[in-house]
Amino acid sequence: MDAPNLEGVPNDGSLRTAHRFSTPLLSILGPALGGAFLIPHPWIGALLWLGLFENLRFAAFALFGTVLAESILRLFQIRDHSAAEGNLKANALLSAVAAAWLTEHSGLAVEAQILVVACTVAATTILATATLRPLLKAGLPPLVVAYCMVSVFLFAIFPHWTLSAMATMQWWPVPETAQQWLITYFRTLGALLFSPTLGIGIIIALAILLWSRLAFLAGTVGWIAGIFTAVQLNQLGVVFYWMPAAYNFFLAGAALGAIFLIPSRISLPLAALGGAATALLAAGFQHLSPYTAIGYLPLASALTIWVALSAVGVTENFLVRRNRTMHLPPETAWQRLDYWSRRSGTGPFLIVPLCGRSRITQGEDGLLSHVGPWRHALDFQPVSAVEPGTYDGMVMAPASGYIERIHDGVSDNPTGICNYADNWGNFVMIRLDQGGWALLAHLQQGSILVGPGARVEVGAFIARVGNSGRSPIPHVHLQCQPTADPSEPTIPFQLANFLSAPDISQPFQHWHSAAMPSQGSLVSPAPANPAVQSLLASAAPGIAVWSIEVEGTVPNILGHQGDTERVTVTLDAAGQHLLRGDRGGMMTVQLSPDAWRVGEVQRNCSALLWLLALAVPSIPYAATPGMKWDDLAPLLASRLRGSLPLFFAPYRSKPFVRVRCHCTAAPDGEGHGLAIVSETSGSLPWLPTRLQCRLDRLCGPASLQADFPHGRITYTLVSFEPGLPFGR
């Protein structure tokens, strides 16, 4: 995992590499200043220091304050939890700069100024440490609120120093031309560091651009919305000195449009709303406390961010999602979450709990009982029963975990009759290894084979189908919930690794990696085909040499094609296969519990690797001739090149390439391998219309043919030399 991937699901190898080669001093100073702008990368944080050194006094006191804060944290063995959310050293650094600005024209001796800075930094570090745990427990980022609180107190008790410092600041008029607005934009960014100059503003903007183009765009949208709100307030007669506080608009827009929330199609409206709300708060602070600095500090943006994140936390809104990977750029975080959520949804992942075929008699948001807080549930009825009252079929554990509780004393009902006094009848509650609890209800009396505390693995037999409790016909009710109370509201889950058919008379040959079947669907577990699973699991590390044959015209995006290409296959510590082309780039393959699955494709990988990702994004172990399945390839569906596809992808409804796969041949004893034919959806000119791939034992992929509208490219494995698992 080497570099952010602009064509597929990315990795954070470049970030780890940057951290690995950071010096101890850089690892302290970089995130300290970067954290003030929500940037955790040490090298980009170091770039911000170049701007801070435009004022040597501020830089010296900032360096002193950061080192002092680090010393305090190490002395008391306090861990600085986050580098991106306004970490402890970021609070200390800003406090040191604020104290340096305040005392510059105070007439104090240098020793006294250093003492003021030291006391300010110590107080800020202690306050930030004291508020860190409660804020994190509440799900709120710490930001630089501790710095704001200490600065407000400091400016209040030394008003003469504050007035003297403000009198020496170089203010600027309200802009009128486009050039003046652009200069104002950059200068306002530097106001957070008490240096509203064009130079430092450009450096801050460049650093944010290097970290994330999405964050820069969202911040700019927030800034524009905030400025528009501020100008409207001025026109209404409200006295609002918005220029020194305008960096708040940018911070709020970047935080809500890209950083703390996963970028999506509504990110830019959220950024604009955040910038406008921050402007209103800053104006209110200036009027409520006109003789303090509270209206110019980043408190308005912090409160806006907190309110927005709290609203997201208490509402079940699927349009916006929290970003839990703050160490990654927003583009990378979006790709990782959005790709896998579109590909397989969010867990827990449960298998069909019945052997054989069954029908979903009531699905999610059903018309009978799966409503309101209990809407996330499925009812499975065996379709092999001769009569509705026939009890046949074993119930399997839908996932691995521990038996939390059972209930096995309720008589089964006659067909068509319900026991309304006992809602769930006989049930088993499983505490899942994935988190949460799974409830299997309406089981047959006396059939439960497990007891509380027992360990069960996925697919283990635990009971028989019954008709107990509020159940008119034999079936199994399955739901997930956040606690072990059977009456607790349900939570979403995905049914994993199952087959479906359009009609009971037709074969079950449509495989689903993970989905939520609708009411009336016919489903069945997808048992592994031993021959297919053995072939896919046998793929060994080594060096593969491929021949390349081009017929007709193929898209230029494939690049120059020689006669051969060498691919090196190794394993990482997690057991993933890493396929590296001799022309650069890498593709990762996971042997998941249910399938052989492509995980990542780097932007600079060879045409062979990304065509492989299109041909076989996944192969179920249950594959048999005739089986079909749909999947998302880890490639962006865009006509654009370079970094633009990743920039626009979060705002598209279908950002990834969808592939339909068809198994045409399975391994047999005569030496035939596994053959897959795939078709891509979409009208992108660089996408092949049809791909054929064959996989053999030991070597894995052995041949690949991609058909384009005006040409064809064929890769054939010439030789494969097994090697060491962790070789380079």
GROMACS .gro file of C-alpha atoms in nm, residues 48-441:
model
  394
   48LEU     CA    1   0.224   2.610   0.752
   49TRP     CA    2   0.519   2.692   0.975
   50LEU     CA    3   0.683   2.860   0.676
   51GLY     CA    4   0.395   3.105   0.674
   52LEU     CA    5   0.412   3.153   1.049
   53PHE     CA    6   0.781   3.244   1.022
   54GLU     CA    7   0.675   3.552   0.829
   55ASN     CA    8   0.650   3.698   1.179
   56LEU     CA    9   0.957   3.577   1.366
   57ARG     CA   10   0.817   3.683   1.702
   58PHE     CA   11   0.502   3.479   1.656
   59ALA     CA   12   0.701   3.183   1.527
   60ALA     CA   13   0.939   3.189   1.823
   61PHE     CA   14   0.659   3.205   2.081
   62ALA     CA   15   0.462   2.938   1.891
   63LEU     CA   16   0.765   2.710   1.897
   64PHE     CA   17   0.815   2.776   2.267
   65GLY     CA   18   0.449   2.712   2.346
   66THR     CA   19   0.438   2.389   2.145
   67VAL     CA   20   0.750   2.248   2.310
   68LEU     CA   21   0.619   2.351   2.653
   69ALA     CA   22   0.285   2.181   2.589
   70GLU     CA   23   0.460   1.866   2.469
   71SER     CA   24   0.672   1.867   2.785
   72ILE     CA   25   0.363   1.897   3.005
   73LEU     CA   26   0.190   1.614   2.821
   74ARG     CA   27   0.494   1.388   2.854
   75LEU     CA   28   0.547   1.477   3.217
   76PHE     CA   29   0.194   1.372   3.310
   77GLN     CA   30   0.185   1.093   3.047
   78ILE     CA   31  -0.115   1.246   2.870
   79ARG     CA   32  -0.192   1.111   2.525
   80ASP     CA   33  -0.280   1.359   2.252
   81HIS     CA   34  -0.566   1.163   2.093
   82SER     CA   35  -0.630   1.341   1.766
   83ALA     CA   36  -0.409   1.521   1.520
   84ALA     CA   37  -0.691   1.652   1.305
   85GLU     CA   38  -0.957   1.770   1.545
   86GLY     CA   39  -0.780   2.055   1.719
   87ASN     CA   40  -0.537   1.854   1.928
   88LEU     CA   41  -0.391   1.959   2.262
   89LYS     CA   42  -0.077   2.106   2.107
   90ALA     CA   43  -0.284   2.302   1.854
   91ASN     CA   44  -0.464   2.473   2.141
   92ALA     CA   45  -0.133   2.549   2.308
   93LEU     CA   46   0.024   2.684   1.989
   94LEU     CA   47  -0.263   2.922   1.917
   95SER     CA   48  -0.259   3.040   2.280
   96ALA     CA   49   0.110   3.114   2.251
   97VAL     CA   50   0.054   3.317   1.932
   98ALA     CA   51  -0.237   3.503   2.097
   99ALA     CA   52  -0.022   3.586   2.400
  100ALA     CA   53   0.262   3.699   2.173
  101TRP     CA   54   0.022   3.929   1.986
  102LEU     CA   55  -0.123   4.063   2.312
  103THR     CA   56   0.210   4.143   2.479
  104GLU     CA   57   0.395   4.279   2.177
  105HIS     CA   58   0.313   4.642   2.258
  106SER     CA   59   0.248   4.601   2.629
  107GLY     CA   60   0.583   4.747   2.737
  108LEU     CA   61   0.668   4.434   2.937
  109ALA     CA   62   1.021   4.304   2.955
  110VAL     CA   63   1.099   4.001   2.743
  111GLU     CA   64   1.120   3.782   3.053
  112ALA     CA   65   0.774   3.894   3.163
  113GLN     CA   66   0.633   3.829   2.816
  114ILE     CA   67   0.777   3.477   2.820
  115LEU     CA   68   0.617   3.423   3.161
  116VAL     CA   69   0.277   3.535   3.030
  117VAL     CA   70   0.308   3.301   2.733
  118ALA     CA   71   0.414   3.012   2.956
  119CYS     CA   72   0.121   3.063   3.195
  120THR     CA   73  -0.121   3.093   2.903
  121VAL     CA   74   0.010   2.776   2.738
  122ALA     CA   75   0.002   2.582   3.066
  123ALA     CA   76  -0.356   2.692   3.139
  124THR     CA   77  -0.471   2.607   2.788
  125THR     CA   78  -0.306   2.265   2.794
  126ILE     CA   79  -0.465   2.180   3.129
  127LEU     CA   80  -0.808   2.301   3.015
  128ALA     CA   81  -0.784   2.119   2.683
  129THR     CA   82  -0.683   1.800   2.863
  130ALA     CA   83  -0.970   1.831   3.111
  131THR     CA   84  -1.230   1.878   2.837
  132LEU     CA   85  -1.088   1.621   2.596
  133ARG     CA   86  -1.246   1.306   2.738
  134PRO     CA   87  -1.598   1.448   2.791
  135LEU     CA   88  -1.601   1.586   2.437
  136LEU     CA   89  -1.481   1.262   2.281
  137LYS     CA   90  -1.733   1.067   2.488
  138ALA     CA   91  -2.007   1.293   2.355
  139GLY     CA   92  -1.888   1.228   1.999
  140LEU     CA   93  -1.769   1.587   1.949
  141PRO     CA   94  -1.428   1.692   1.817
  142PRO     CA   95  -1.222   1.890   2.070
  143LEU     CA   96  -1.134   2.163   1.815
  144VAL     CA   97  -0.958   2.467   1.970
  145VAL     CA   98  -1.227   2.565   2.220
  146ALA     CA   99  -0.982   2.555   2.512
  147TYR     CA  100  -0.771   2.816   2.334
  148CYS     CA  101  -1.081   3.032   2.282
  149MET     CA  102  -1.180   3.016   2.649
  150VAL     CA  103  -0.833   3.105   2.777
  151SER     CA  104  -0.793   3.384   2.519
  152VAL     CA  105  -1.127   3.542   2.611
  153PHE     CA  106  -1.018   3.544   2.975
  154LEU     CA  107  -0.674   3.681   2.887
  155PHE     CA  108  -0.807   3.964   2.669
  156ALA     CA  109  -1.065   4.054   2.934
  157ILE     CA  110  -0.819   4.098   3.222
  158PHE     CA  111  -0.570   4.291   3.007
  159PRO     CA  112  -0.792   4.530   2.807
  160HIS     CA  113  -0.520   4.794   2.763
  161TRP     CA  114  -0.283   4.542   2.606
  162THR     CA  115  -0.565   4.427   2.379
  163LEU     CA  116  -0.643   4.781   2.262
  164SER     CA  117  -0.275   4.853   2.201
  165ALA     CA  118  -0.235   4.538   1.996
  166MET     CA  119  -0.548   4.609   1.792
  167ALA     CA  120  -0.434   4.965   1.726
  168THR     CA  121  -0.117   4.842   1.557
  169MET     CA  122  -0.290   4.585   1.334
  170GLN     CA  123  -0.315   4.664   0.966
  171TRP     CA  124  -0.683   4.648   0.875
  172TRP     CA  125  -0.816   4.653   0.522
  173PRO     CA  126  -1.119   4.813   0.362
  174VAL     CA  127  -1.425   4.631   0.238
  175PRO     CA  128  -1.332   4.500  -0.110
  176GLU     CA  129  -1.506   4.626  -0.419
  177THR     CA  130  -1.331   4.463  -0.716
  178ALA     CA  131  -1.275   4.096  -0.790
  179GLN     CA  132  -0.903   4.135  -0.724
  180GLN     CA  133  -0.969   4.294  -0.386
  181TRP     CA  134  -1.209   4.014  -0.294
  182LEU     CA  135  -0.944   3.756  -0.382
  183ILE     CA  136  -0.684   3.933  -0.168
  184THR     CA  137  -0.935   3.957   0.115
  185TYR     CA  138  -1.002   3.584   0.086
  186PHE     CA  139  -0.638   3.498   0.145
  187ARG     CA  140  -0.586   3.758   0.416
  188THR     CA  141  -0.881   3.636   0.619
  189LEU     CA  142  -0.730   3.287   0.631
  190GLY     CA  143  -0.426   3.427   0.807
  191ALA     CA  144  -0.637   3.602   1.071
  192LEU     CA  145  -0.650   3.281   1.278
  193LEU     CA  146  -0.276   3.324   1.336
  194PHE     CA  147  -0.312   3.700   1.399
  195SER     CA  148  -0.130   3.756   1.069
  196PRO     CA  149  -0.385   3.874   0.810
  197THR     CA  150  -0.133   3.908   0.530
  198LEU     CA  151  -0.152   3.795   0.170
  199GLY     CA  152   0.160   3.579   0.197
  200ILE     CA  153   0.054   3.366   0.491
  201GLY     CA  154  -0.298   3.338   0.350
  202ILE     CA  155  -0.163   3.194   0.026
  203ILE     CA  156   0.053   2.945   0.219
  204ILE     CA  157  -0.247   2.833   0.427
  205ALA     CA  158  -0.459   2.790   0.115
  206LEU     CA  159  -0.180   2.594  -0.057
  207ALA     CA  160  -0.142   2.364   0.246
  208ILE     CA  161  -0.515   2.292   0.255
  209LEU     CA  162  -0.512   2.225  -0.120
  210LEU     CA  163  -0.225   1.980  -0.080
  211TRP     CA  164  -0.412   1.800   0.196
  212SER     CA  165  -0.754   1.786   0.030
  213ARG     CA  166  -0.911   1.952  -0.272
  214LEU     CA  167  -1.255   1.863  -0.139
  215ALA     CA  168  -1.186   2.035   0.194
  216PHE     CA  169  -1.058   2.343   0.013
  217LEU     CA  170  -1.368   2.357  -0.208
  218ALA     CA  171  -1.605   2.310   0.087
  219GLY     CA  172  -1.417   2.572   0.290
  220THR     CA  173  -1.433   2.820   0.003
  221VAL     CA  174  -1.809   2.760  -0.035
  222GLY     CA  175  -1.853   2.815   0.339
  223TRP     CA  176  -1.645   3.134   0.320
  224ILE     CA  177  -1.854   3.270   0.033
  225ALA     CA  178  -2.180   3.189   0.212
  226GLY     CA  179  -2.053   3.349   0.531
  227ILE     CA  180  -1.936   3.662   0.351
  228PHE     CA  181  -2.270   3.692   0.174
  229THR     CA  182  -2.450   3.666   0.509
  230ALA     CA  183  -2.218   3.922   0.667
  231VAL     CA  184  -2.265   4.172   0.383
  232GLN     CA  185  -2.642   4.131   0.407
  233LEU     CA  186  -2.625   4.202   0.780
  234ASN     CA  187  -2.422   4.517   0.712
  235GLN     CA  188  -2.680   4.630   0.459
  236LEU     CA  189  -2.952   4.579   0.719
  237GLY     CA  190  -2.769   4.816   0.950
  238VAL     CA  191  -2.599   4.557   1.171
  239VAL     CA  192  -2.250   4.660   1.279
  240PHE     CA  193  -2.046   4.349   1.209
  241TYR     CA  194  -1.670   4.357   1.159
  242TRP     CA  195  -1.664   4.034   0.964
  243MET     CA  196  -1.319   4.043   0.804
  244PRO     CA  197  -1.116   3.945   1.116
  245ALA     CA  198  -1.365   3.665   1.183
  246ALA     CA  199  -1.413   3.539   0.825
  247TYR     CA  200  -1.172   3.247   0.864
  248ASN     CA  201  -1.447   3.096   1.083
  249PHE     CA  202  -1.667   3.069   0.775
  250PHE     CA  203  -1.398   2.874   0.593
  251LEU     CA  204  -1.334   2.637   0.886
  252ALA     CA  205  -1.704   2.561   0.932
  253GLY     CA  206  -1.752   2.498   0.560
  254ALA     CA  207  -1.451   2.267   0.535
  255ALA     CA  208  -1.546   2.078   0.852
  256LEU     CA  209  -1.908   2.014   0.756
  257GLY     CA  210  -1.858   1.980   0.383
  258ALA     CA  211  -1.564   1.741   0.380
  259ILE     CA  212  -1.375   1.670   0.702
  260PHE     CA  213  -1.609   1.561   0.983
  261LEU     CA  214  -1.883   1.441   0.749
  262ILE     CA  215  -1.815   1.210   0.456
  263PRO     CA  216  -1.837   1.413   0.131
  264SER     CA  217  -2.159   1.353  -0.059
  265ARG     CA  218  -2.398   1.522  -0.298
  266ILE     CA  219  -2.529   1.749  -0.021
  267SER     CA  220  -2.185   1.841   0.113
  268LEU     CA  221  -2.160   2.178  -0.059
  269PRO     CA  222  -2.506   2.293   0.060
  270LEU     CA  223  -2.402   2.184   0.410
  271ALA     CA  224  -2.079   2.382   0.376
  272ALA     CA  225  -2.274   2.691   0.268
  273LEU     CA  226  -2.519   2.648   0.555
  274GLY     CA  227  -2.231   2.609   0.799
  275GLY     CA  228  -2.060   2.924   0.674
  276ALA     CA  229  -2.381   3.129   0.694
  277ALA     CA  230  -2.465   3.001   1.043
  278THR     CA  231  -2.113   3.079   1.161
  279ALA     CA  232  -2.144   3.435   1.031
  280LEU     CA  233  -2.467   3.483   1.227
  281LEU     CA  234  -2.305   3.344   1.543
  282ALA     CA  235  -1.998   3.564   1.507
  283ALA     CA  236  -2.218   3.871   1.458
  284GLY     CA  237  -2.418   3.775   1.766
  285PHE     CA  238  -2.102   3.732   1.975
  286GLN     CA  239  -1.976   4.075   1.869
  287HIS     CA  240  -2.303   4.236   1.980
  288LEU     CA  241  -2.342   4.038   2.302
  289SER     CA  242  -1.985   4.108   2.409
  290PRO     CA  243  -1.860   4.405   2.205
  291TYR     CA  244  -1.558   4.476   2.424
  292THR     CA  245  -1.407   4.128   2.413
  293ALA     CA  246  -1.245   3.918   2.144
  294ILE     CA  247  -1.505   3.642   2.158
  295GLY     CA  248  -1.651   3.744   1.821
  296TYR     CA  249  -1.315   3.718   1.646
  297LEU     CA  250  -1.196   3.384   1.786
  298PRO     CA  251  -1.279   3.043   1.627
  299LEU     CA  252  -1.557   2.989   1.880
  300ALA     CA  253  -1.837   3.059   1.630
  301SER     CA  254  -1.713   2.791   1.390
  302ALA     CA  255  -1.661   2.545   1.676
  303LEU     CA  256  -2.017   2.586   1.804
  304THR     CA  257  -2.158   2.553   1.453
  305ILE     CA  258  -1.965   2.231   1.400
  306TRP     CA  259  -2.075   2.091   1.736
  307VAL     CA  260  -2.442   2.168   1.673
  308ALA     CA  261  -2.430   2.013   1.326
  309LEU     CA  262  -2.253   1.697   1.444
  310SER     CA  263  -2.492   1.662   1.738
  311ALA     CA  264  -2.785   1.686   1.500
  312VAL     CA  265  -2.633   1.414   1.280
  313GLY     CA  266  -2.576   1.196   1.586
  314VAL     CA  267  -2.935   1.205   1.711
  315THR     CA  268  -3.109   1.172   1.375
  316GLU     CA  269  -3.106   0.868   1.154
  317ASN     CA  270  -3.010   1.052   0.838
  318PHE     CA  271  -2.859   0.840   0.564
  319LEU     CA  272  -2.771   1.145   0.354
  320VAL     CA  273  -2.478   1.240   0.577
  321ARG     CA  274  -2.237   1.016   0.762
  322ARG     CA  275  -1.968   1.088   1.018
  323ASN     CA  276  -1.609   1.049   0.910
  324ARG     CA  277  -1.434   0.818   1.158
  325THR     CA  278  -1.100   0.817   0.974
  326MET     CA  279  -0.976   1.165   1.048
  327HIS     CA  280  -0.614   1.072   0.969
  328LEU     CA  281  -0.705   1.029   0.602
  329PRO     CA  282  -0.776   1.302   0.346
  330PRO     CA  283  -1.152   1.339   0.285
  331GLU     CA  284  -1.114   1.199  -0.069
  332THR     CA  285  -0.957   0.881   0.067
  333ALA     CA  286  -1.208   0.851   0.350
  334TRP     CA  287  -1.494   0.896   0.103
  335GLN     CA  288  -1.365   0.627  -0.131
  336ARG     CA  289  -1.313   0.374   0.144
  337LEU     CA  290  -1.652   0.421   0.304
  338ASP     CA  291  -1.864   0.496  -0.001
  339TYR     CA  292  -1.719   0.220  -0.216
  340TRP     CA  293  -1.764  -0.054   0.042
  341SER     CA  294  -2.104   0.073   0.159
  342ARG     CA  295  -2.226   0.075  -0.203
  343ARG     CA  296  -2.064  -0.260  -0.267
  344SER     CA  297  -2.186  -0.454   0.036
  345GLY     CA  298  -2.376  -0.215   0.260
  346THR     CA  299  -2.317  -0.178   0.631
  347GLY     CA  300  -2.323  -0.463   0.883
  348PRO     CA  301  -2.394  -0.663   1.075
  349PHE     CA  302  -2.383  -0.931   0.806
  350LEU     CA  303  -2.602  -1.238   0.865
  351ILE     CA  304  -2.658  -1.549   0.655
  352VAL     CA  305  -2.992  -1.708   0.569
  353PRO     CA  306  -3.083  -1.893   0.892
  354LEU     CA  307  -3.265  -2.183   0.717
  355CYS     CA  308  -3.127  -2.478   0.527
  356GLY     CA  309  -3.263  -2.505   0.178
  357ARG     CA  310  -3.498  -2.266   0.005
  358SER     CA  311  -3.718  -2.017   0.183
  359ARG     CA  312  -3.942  -1.726   0.103
  360ILE     CA  313  -3.931  -1.382   0.263
  361THR     CA  314  -4.293  -1.365   0.382
  362GLN     CA  315  -4.239  -1.027   0.545
  363GLY     CA  316  -3.946  -0.801   0.469
  364GLU     CA  317  -3.804  -0.479   0.601
  365ASP     CA  318  -4.077  -0.217   0.651
  366GLY     CA  319  -4.336  -0.496   0.622
  367LEU     CA  320  -4.708  -0.441   0.634
  368LEU     CA  321  -4.778  -0.652   0.944
  369SER     CA  322  -4.530  -0.619   1.228
  370HIS     CA  323  -4.203  -0.495   1.077
  371VAL     CA  324  -4.290  -0.129   1.121
  372GLY     CA  325  -4.164   0.176   1.304
  373PRO     CA  326  -3.872   0.108   1.539
  374TRP     CA  327  -3.892  -0.265   1.456
  375ARG     CA  328  -3.884  -0.232   1.078
  376HIS     CA  329  -3.539  -0.390   1.027
  377ALA     CA  330  -3.639  -0.757   1.026
  378LEU     CA  331  -3.699  -1.053   0.793
  379ASP     CA  332  -3.939  -1.349   0.816
  380PHE     CA  333  -3.824  -1.674   0.649
  381GLN     CA  334  -4.072  -1.946   0.562
  382PRO     CA  335  -3.948  -2.280   0.423
  383VAL     CA  336  -4.087  -2.349   0.079
  384SER     CA  337  -4.024  -2.725   0.100
  385ALA     CA  338  -4.304  -2.786   0.350
  386VAL     CA  339  -4.586  -2.992   0.204
  387GLU     CA  340  -4.841  -2.825   0.431
  388PRO     CA  341  -4.827  -2.490   0.610
  389GLY     CA  342  -4.838  -2.664   0.947
  390THR     CA  343  -4.550  -2.900   0.871
  391TYR     CA  344  -4.246  -2.835   1.087
  392ASP     CA  345  -3.933  -2.913   0.894
  393GLY     CA  346  -3.600  -2.744   0.851
  394MET     CA  347  -3.317  -2.671   1.088
  395VAL     CA  348  -3.240  -2.318   1.200
  396MET     CA  349  -2.876  -2.212   1.170
  397ALA     CA  350  -2.680  -1.947   1.357
  398PRO     CA  351  -2.680  -1.647   1.120
  399ALA     CA  352  -2.339  -1.530   1.249
  400SER     CA  353  -2.071  -1.621   1.498
  401GLY     CA  354  -2.106  -1.519   1.861
  402TYR     CA  355  -2.219  -1.626   2.206
  403ILE     CA  356  -2.568  -1.727   2.317
  404GLU     CA  357  -2.694  -1.448   2.538
  405ARG     CA  358  -3.030  -1.597   2.636
  406ILE     CA  359  -3.292  -1.848   2.520
  407HIS     CA  360  -3.662  -1.908   2.576
  408ASP     CA  361  -3.794  -2.259   2.507
  409GLY     CA  362  -4.121  -2.311   2.694
  410VAL     CA  363  -4.390  -2.180   2.460
  411SER     CA  364  -4.623  -2.424   2.281
  412ASP     CA  365  -4.650  -2.408   1.904
  413ASN     CA  366  -4.971  -2.264   1.763
  414PRO     CA  367  -5.216  -2.438   1.535
  415THR     CA  368  -5.196  -2.306   1.179
  416GLY     CA  369  -5.364  -1.967   1.147
  417ILE     CA  370  -5.368  -1.902   1.524
  418CYS     CA  371  -5.140  -1.657   1.709
  419ASN     CA  372  -5.034  -1.643   2.073
  420TYR     CA  373  -5.065  -1.272   2.141
  421ALA     CA  374  -4.961  -1.313   2.504
  422ASP     CA  375  -4.606  -1.408   2.404
  423ASN     CA  376  -4.473  -1.200   2.120
  424TRP     CA  377  -4.153  -1.386   2.030
  425GLY     CA  378  -4.246  -1.737   2.142
  426ASN     CA  379  -3.937  -1.955   2.170
  427PHE     CA  380  -3.627  -1.760   2.076
  428VAL     CA  381  -3.247  -1.752   2.078
  429MET     CA  382  -3.054  -1.429   2.136
  430ILE     CA  383  -2.694  -1.425   2.005
  431ARG     CA  384  -2.433  -1.166   2.100
  432LEU     CA  385  -2.254  -1.116   1.769
  433ASP     CA  386  -1.880  -1.095   1.725
  434GLN     CA  387  -1.951  -0.813   1.479
  435GLY     CA  388  -2.127  -0.613   1.749
  436GLY     CA  389  -2.493  -0.605   1.843
  437TRP     CA  390  -2.735  -0.891   1.902
  438ALA     CA  391  -2.931  -1.115   1.665
  439LEU     CA  392  -3.274  -1.252   1.759
  440LEU     CA  393  -3.418  -1.572   1.607
  441ALA     CA  394  -3.781  -1.609   1.712
   0.00000   0.00000   0.00000
